[in-house]
Tab-separated table of N, CA and C in Angstrom:
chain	number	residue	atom	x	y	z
A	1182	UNK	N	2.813	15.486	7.994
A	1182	UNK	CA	3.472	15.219	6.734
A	1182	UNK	C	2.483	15.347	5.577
A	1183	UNK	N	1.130	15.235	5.885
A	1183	UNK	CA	0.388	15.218	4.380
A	1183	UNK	C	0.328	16.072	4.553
A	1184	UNK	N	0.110	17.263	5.570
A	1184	UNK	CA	-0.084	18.684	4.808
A	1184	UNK	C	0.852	19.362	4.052
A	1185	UNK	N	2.516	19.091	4.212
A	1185	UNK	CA	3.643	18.978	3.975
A	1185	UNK	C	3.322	18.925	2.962
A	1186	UNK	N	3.117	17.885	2.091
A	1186	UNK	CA	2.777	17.000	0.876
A	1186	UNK	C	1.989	17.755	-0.265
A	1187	UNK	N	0.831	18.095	0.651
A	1187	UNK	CA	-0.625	18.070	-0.306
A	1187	UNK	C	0.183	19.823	-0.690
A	1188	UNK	N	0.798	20.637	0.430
A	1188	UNK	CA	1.031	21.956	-0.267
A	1188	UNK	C	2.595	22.298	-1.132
A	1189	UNK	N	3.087	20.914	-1.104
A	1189	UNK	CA	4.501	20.878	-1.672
A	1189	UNK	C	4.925	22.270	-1.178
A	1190	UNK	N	5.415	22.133	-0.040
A	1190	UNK	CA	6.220	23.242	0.825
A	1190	UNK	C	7.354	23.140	0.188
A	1191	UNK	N	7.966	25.107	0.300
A	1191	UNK	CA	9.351	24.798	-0.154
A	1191	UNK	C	9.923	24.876	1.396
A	1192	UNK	N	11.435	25.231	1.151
A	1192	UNK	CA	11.878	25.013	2.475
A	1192	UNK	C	11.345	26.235	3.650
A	1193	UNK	N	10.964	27.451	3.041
A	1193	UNK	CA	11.037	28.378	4.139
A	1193	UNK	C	9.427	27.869	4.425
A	1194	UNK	N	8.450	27.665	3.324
A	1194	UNK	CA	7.183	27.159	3.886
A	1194	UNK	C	7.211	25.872	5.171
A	1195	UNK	N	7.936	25.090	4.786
A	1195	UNK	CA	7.914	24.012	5.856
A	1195	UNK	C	8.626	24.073	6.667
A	1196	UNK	N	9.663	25.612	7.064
A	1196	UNK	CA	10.041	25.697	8.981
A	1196	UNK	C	9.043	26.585	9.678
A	1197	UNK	N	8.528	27.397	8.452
A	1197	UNK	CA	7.256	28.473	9.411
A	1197	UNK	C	6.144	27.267	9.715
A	1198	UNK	N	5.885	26.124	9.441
A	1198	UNK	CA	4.722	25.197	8.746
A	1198	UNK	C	5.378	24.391	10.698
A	1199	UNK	N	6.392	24.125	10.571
A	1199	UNK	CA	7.189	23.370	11.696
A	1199	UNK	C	7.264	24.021	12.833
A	1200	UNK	N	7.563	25.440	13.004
A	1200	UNK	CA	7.874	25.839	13.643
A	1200	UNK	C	5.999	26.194	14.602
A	1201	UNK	N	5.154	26.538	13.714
A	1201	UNK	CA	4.211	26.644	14.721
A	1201	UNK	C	3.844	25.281	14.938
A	1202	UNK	N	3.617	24.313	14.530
A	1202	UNK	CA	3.278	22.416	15.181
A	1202	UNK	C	4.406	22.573	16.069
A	1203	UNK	N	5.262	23.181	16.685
A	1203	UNK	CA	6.436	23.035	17.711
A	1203	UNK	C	5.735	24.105	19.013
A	1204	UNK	N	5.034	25.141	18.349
A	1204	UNK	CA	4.577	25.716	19.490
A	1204	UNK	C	2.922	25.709	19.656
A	1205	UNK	N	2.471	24.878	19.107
A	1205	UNK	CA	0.971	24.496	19.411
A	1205	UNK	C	0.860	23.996	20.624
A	1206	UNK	N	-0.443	23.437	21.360
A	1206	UNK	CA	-0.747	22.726	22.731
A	1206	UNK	C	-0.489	21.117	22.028
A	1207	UNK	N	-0.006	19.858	22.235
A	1207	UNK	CA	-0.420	18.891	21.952
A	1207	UNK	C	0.751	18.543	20.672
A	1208	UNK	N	1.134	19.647	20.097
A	1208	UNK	CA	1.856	19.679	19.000
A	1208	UNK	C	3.177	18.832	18.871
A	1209	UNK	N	4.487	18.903	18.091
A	1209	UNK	CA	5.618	18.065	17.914
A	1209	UNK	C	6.642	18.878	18.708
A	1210	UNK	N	7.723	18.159	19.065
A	1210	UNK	CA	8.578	18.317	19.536
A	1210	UNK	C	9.687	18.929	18.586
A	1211	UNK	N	10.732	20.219	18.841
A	1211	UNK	CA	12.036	20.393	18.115
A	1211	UNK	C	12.512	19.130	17.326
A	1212	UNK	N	12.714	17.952	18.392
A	1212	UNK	CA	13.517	16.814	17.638
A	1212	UNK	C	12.336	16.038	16.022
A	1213	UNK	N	11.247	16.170	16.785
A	1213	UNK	CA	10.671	15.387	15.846
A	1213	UNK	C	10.306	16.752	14.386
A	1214	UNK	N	10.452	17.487	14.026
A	1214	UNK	CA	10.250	19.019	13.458
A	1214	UNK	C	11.872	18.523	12.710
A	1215	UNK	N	13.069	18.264	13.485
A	1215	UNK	CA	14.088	18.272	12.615
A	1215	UNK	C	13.943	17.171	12.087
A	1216	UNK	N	13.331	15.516	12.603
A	1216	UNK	CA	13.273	14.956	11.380
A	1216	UNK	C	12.764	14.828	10.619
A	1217	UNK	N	10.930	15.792	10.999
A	1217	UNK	CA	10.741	15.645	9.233
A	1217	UNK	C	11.446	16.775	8.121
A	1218	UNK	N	11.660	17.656	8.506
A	1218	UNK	CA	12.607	18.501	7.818
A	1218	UNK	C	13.345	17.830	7.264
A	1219	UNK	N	14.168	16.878	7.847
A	1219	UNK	CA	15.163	16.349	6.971
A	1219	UNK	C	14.726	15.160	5.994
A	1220	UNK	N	13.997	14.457	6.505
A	1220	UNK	CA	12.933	13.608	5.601
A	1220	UNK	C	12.245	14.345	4.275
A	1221	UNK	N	11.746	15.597	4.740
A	1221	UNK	CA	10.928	16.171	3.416
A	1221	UNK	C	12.103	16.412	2.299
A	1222	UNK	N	13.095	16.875	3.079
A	1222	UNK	CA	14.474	17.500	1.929
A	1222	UNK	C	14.902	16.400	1.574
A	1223	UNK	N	14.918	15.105	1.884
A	1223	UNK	CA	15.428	14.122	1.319
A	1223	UNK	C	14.823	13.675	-0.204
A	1224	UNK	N	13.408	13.388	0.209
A	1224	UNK	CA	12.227	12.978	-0.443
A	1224	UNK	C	11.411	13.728	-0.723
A	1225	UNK	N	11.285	15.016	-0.940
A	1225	UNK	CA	10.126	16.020	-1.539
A	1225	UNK	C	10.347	15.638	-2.860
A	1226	UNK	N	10.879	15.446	-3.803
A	1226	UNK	CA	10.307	15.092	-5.025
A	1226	UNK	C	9.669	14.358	-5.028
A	1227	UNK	N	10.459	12.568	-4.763
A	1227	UNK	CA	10.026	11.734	-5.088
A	1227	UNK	C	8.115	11.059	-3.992
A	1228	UNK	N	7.838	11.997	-2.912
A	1228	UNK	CA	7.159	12.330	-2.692
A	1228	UNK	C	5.815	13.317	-3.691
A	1229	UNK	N	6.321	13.971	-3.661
A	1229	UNK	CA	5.260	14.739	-5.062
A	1229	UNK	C	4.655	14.302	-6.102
A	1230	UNK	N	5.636	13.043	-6.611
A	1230	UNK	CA	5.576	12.962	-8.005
A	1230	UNK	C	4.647	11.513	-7.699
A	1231	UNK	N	5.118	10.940	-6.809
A	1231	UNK	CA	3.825	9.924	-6.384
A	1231	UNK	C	2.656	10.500	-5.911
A	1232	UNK	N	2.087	12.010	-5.136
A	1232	UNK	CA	0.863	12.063	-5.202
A	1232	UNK	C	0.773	12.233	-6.678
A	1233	UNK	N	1.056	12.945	-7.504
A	1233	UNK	CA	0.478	13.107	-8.801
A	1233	UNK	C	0.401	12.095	-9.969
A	1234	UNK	N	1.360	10.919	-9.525
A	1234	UNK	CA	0.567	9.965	-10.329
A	1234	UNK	C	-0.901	9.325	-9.456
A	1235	UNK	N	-0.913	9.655	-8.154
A	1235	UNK	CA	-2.204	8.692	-7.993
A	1235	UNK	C	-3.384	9.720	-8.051
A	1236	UNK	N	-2.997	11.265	-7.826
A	1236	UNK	CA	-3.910	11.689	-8.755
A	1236	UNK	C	-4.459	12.032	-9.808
A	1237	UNK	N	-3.556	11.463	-11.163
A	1237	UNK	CA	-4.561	11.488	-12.514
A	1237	UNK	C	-5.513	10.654	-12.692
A	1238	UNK	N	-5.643	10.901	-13.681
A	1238	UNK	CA	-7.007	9.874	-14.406
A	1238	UNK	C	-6.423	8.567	-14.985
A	1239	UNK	N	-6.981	7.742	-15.192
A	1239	UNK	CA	-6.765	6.681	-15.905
A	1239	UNK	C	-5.151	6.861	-16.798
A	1240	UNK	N	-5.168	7.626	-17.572
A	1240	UNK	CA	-4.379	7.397	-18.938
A	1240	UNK	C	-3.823	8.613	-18.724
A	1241	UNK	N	-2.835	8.996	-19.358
A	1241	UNK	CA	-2.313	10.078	-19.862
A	1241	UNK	C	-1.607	10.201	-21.215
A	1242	UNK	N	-1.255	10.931	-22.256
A	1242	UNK	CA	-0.905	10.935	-23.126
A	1242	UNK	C	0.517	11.088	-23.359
A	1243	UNK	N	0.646	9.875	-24.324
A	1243	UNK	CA	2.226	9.571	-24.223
A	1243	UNK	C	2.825	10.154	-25.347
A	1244	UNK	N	2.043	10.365	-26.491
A	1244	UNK	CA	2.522	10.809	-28.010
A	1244	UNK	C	1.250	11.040	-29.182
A	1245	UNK	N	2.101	11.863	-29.907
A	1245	UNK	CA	0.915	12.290	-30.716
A	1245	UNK	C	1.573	11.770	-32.349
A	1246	UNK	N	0.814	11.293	-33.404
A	1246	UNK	CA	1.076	11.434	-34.425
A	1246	UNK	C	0.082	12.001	-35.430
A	1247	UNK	N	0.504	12.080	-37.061
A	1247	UNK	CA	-0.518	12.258	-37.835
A	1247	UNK	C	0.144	12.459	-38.915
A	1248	UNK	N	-1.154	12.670	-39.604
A	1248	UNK	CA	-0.397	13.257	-41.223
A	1248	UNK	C	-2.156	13.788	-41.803
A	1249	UNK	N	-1.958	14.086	-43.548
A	1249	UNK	CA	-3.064	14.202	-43.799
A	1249	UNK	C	-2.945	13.532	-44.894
A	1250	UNK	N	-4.222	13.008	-45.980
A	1250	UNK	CA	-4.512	11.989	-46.297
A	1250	UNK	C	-5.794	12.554	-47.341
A	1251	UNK	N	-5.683	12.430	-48.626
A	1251	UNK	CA	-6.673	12.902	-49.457
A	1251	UNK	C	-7.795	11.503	-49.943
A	1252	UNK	N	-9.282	11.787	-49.176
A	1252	UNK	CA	-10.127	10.703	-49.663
A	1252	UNK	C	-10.582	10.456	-50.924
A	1253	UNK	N	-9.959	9.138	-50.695
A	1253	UNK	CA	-10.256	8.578	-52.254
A	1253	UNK	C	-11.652	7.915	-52.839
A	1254	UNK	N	-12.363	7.394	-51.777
A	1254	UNK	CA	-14.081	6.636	-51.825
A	1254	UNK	C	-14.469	6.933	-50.739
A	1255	UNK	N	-15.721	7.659	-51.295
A	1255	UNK	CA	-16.478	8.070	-50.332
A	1255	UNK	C	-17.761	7.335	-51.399
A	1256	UNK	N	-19.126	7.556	-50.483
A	1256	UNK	CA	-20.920	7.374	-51.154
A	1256	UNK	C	-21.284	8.275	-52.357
A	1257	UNK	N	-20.703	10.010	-51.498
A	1257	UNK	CA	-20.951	11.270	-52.394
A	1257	UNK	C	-19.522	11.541	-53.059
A	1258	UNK	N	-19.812	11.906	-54.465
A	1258	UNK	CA	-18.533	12.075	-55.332
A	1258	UNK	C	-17.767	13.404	-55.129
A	1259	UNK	N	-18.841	13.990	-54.554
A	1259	UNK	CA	-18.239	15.906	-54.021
A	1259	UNK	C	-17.327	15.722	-52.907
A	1260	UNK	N	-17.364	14.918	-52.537
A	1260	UNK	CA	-16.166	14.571	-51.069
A	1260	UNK	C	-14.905	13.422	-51.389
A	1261	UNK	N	-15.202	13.291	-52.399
A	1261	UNK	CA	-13.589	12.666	-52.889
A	1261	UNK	C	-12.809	13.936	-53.190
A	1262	UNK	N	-11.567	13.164	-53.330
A	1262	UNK	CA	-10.121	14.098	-53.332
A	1262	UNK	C	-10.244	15.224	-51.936
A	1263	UNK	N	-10.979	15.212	-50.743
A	1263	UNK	CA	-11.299	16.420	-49.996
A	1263	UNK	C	-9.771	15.842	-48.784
A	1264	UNK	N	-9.086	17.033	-48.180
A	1264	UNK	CA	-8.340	16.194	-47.291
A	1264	UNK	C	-8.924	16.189	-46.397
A	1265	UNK	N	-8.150	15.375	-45.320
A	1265	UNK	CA	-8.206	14.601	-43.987
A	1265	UNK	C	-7.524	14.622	-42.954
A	1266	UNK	N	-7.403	14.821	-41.985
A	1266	UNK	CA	-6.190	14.810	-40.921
A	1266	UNK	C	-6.305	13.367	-39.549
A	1267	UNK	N	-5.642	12.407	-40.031
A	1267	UNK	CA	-5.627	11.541	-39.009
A	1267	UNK	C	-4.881	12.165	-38.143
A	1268	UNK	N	-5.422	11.301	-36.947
A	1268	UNK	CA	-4.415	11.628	-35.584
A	1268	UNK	C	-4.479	10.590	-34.932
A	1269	UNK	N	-3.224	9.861	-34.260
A	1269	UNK	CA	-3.114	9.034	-33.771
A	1269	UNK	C	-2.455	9.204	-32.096
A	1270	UNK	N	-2.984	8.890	-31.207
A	1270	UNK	CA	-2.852	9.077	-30.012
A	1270	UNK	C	-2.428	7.984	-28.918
A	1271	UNK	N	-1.521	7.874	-28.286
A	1271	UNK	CA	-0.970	6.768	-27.679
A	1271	UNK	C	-1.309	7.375	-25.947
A	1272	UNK	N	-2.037	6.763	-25.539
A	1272	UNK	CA	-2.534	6.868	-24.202
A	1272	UNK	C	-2.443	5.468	-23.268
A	1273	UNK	N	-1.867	5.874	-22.321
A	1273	UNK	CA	-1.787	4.866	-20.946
A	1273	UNK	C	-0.579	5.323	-19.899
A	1274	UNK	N	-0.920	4.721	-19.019
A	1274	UNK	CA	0.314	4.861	-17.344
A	1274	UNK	C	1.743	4.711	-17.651
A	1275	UNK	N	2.766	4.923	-17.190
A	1275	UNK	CA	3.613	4.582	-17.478
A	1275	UNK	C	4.065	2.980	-16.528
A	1276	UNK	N	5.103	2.119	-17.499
A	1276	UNK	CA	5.207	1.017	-16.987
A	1276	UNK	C	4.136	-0.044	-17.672
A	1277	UNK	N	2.437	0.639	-18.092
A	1277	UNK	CA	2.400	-0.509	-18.631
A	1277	UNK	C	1.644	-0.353	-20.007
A	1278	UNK	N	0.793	-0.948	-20.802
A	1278	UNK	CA	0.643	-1.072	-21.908
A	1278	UNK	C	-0.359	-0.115	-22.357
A	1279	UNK	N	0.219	0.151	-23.828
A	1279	UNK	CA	-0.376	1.750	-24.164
A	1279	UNK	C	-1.607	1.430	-24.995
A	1280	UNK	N	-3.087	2.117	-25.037
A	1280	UNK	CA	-4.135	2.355	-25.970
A	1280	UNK	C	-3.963	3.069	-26.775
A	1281	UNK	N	-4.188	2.770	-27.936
A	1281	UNK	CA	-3.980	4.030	-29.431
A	1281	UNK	C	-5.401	4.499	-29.958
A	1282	UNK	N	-5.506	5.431	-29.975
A	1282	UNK	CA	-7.147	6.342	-30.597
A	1282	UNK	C	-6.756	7.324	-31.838
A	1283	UNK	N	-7.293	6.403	-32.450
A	1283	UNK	CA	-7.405	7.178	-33.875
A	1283	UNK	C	-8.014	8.058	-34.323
A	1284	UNK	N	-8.062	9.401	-34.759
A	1284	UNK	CA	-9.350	10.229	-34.984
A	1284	UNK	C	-8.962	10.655	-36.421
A	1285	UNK	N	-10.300	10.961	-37.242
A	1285	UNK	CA	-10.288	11.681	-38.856
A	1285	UNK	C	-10.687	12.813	-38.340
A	1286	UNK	N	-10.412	14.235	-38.764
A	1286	UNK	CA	-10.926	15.237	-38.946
A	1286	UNK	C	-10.854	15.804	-40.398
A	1287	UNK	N	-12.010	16.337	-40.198
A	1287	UNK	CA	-12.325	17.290	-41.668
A	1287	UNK	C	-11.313	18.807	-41.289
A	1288	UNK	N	-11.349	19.798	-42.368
A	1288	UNK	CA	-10.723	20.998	-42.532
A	1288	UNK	C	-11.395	21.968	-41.221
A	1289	UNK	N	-12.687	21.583	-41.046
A	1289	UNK	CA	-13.634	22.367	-40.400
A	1289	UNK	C	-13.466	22.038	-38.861
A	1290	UNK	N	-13.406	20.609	-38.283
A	1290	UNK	CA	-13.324	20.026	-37.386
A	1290	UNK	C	-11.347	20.563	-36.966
A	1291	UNK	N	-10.661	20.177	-37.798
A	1291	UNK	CA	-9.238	20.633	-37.601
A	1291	UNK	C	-9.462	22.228	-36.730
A	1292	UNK	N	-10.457	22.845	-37.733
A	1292	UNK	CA	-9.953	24.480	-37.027
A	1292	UNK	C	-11.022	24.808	-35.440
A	1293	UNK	N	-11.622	23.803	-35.719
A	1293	UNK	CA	-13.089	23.820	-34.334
A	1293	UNK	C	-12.142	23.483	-32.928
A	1294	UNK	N	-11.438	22.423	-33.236
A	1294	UNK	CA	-10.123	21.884	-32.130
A	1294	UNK	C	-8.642	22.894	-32.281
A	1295	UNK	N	-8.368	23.490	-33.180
A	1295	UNK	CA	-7.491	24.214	-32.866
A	1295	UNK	C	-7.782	25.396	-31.705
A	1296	UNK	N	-9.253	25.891	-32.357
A	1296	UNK	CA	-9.698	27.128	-31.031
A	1296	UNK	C	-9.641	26.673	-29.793
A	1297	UNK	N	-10.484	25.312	-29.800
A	1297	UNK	CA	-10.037	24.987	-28.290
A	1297	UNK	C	-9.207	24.472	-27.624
A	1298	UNK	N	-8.236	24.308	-28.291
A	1298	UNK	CA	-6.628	23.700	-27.667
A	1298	UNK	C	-6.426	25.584	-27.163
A	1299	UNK	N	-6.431	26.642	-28.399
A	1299	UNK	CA	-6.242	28.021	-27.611
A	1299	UNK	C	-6.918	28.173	-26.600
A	1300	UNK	N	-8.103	27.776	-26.747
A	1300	UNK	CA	-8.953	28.414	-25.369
A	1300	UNK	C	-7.995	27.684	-23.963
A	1301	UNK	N	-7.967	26.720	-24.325
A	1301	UNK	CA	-7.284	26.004	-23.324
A	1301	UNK	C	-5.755	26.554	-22.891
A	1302	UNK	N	-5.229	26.876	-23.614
A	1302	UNK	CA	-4.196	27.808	-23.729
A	1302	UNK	C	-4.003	28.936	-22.815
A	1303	UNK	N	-4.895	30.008	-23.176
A	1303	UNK	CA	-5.408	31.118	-22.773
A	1303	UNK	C	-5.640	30.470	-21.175
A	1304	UNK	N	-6.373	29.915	-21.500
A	1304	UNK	CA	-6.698	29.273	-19.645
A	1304	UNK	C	-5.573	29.478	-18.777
A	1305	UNK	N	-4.715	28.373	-19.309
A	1305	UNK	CA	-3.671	27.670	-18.488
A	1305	UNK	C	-2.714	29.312	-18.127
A	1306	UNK	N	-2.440	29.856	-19.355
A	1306	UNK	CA	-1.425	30.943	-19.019
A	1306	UNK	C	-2.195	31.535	-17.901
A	1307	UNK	N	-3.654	32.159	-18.245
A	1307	UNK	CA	-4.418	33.291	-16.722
A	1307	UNK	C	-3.978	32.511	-15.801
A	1308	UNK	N	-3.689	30.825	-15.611
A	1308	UNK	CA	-3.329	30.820	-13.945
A	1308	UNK	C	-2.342	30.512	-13.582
């Protein structure tokens, strides 16, 4: 069953997957092959979706906000009126209580993180 699991078989993967553990030395029996078959089709989601919550990280991101925001006091007078882009970030598990992370970016910092949200982009589509 964890290999079942770990490769989220669809159905034709998990009778070729069954069918040789039925003809191995030592291997499962027809009867026991039909019940996990019918077990996986029952529960393959809700199977899945529990390995992948226990494999993230800590937190995950629940929402994004922001706006932008023209500084009004700053030390240096050349950086007043300059804008700003808060971002506000709501991170934690679901079920229980959320952390919020605030970030300022400058105009410069805005476009430094836009490239790499693309790069990241670009990534995800190549695979």
């Amino acid at each position: 069953l964890q290999s079942i699991a770990s490769a989220d078989m669809d159905l034709n993967q998990l009778e070729a997957f069954l069918t040789a553990q039925t003809k191995k030395q030592g291997g499962i029996t027809s009867d026991q092959a039909a019940v996990i078959a019918k077990f996986w089709k029952n529960h393959r989601t809700h199977i899945h979706e529990s390995l992948i919550n226990q494999s993230r990280w800590d937190n995950v991101l629940k929402n994004v906000n922001w706006r932008v925001d023209l500084k009004s006091q700053l030390r240096h007078i050349d950086q007043i009126n300059t804008p700003v882009a808060i971002v506000e970030m709501e991170l934690g598990k679901n079920g229980q209580e959320s952390e919020f992370l605030c970030l300022e970016f400058d105009e410069a910092k805005v476009s430094q993180m836009l490239k790499k949200l693309s790069e990241i982009e670009e990534s995800m589509t190549l695979l």
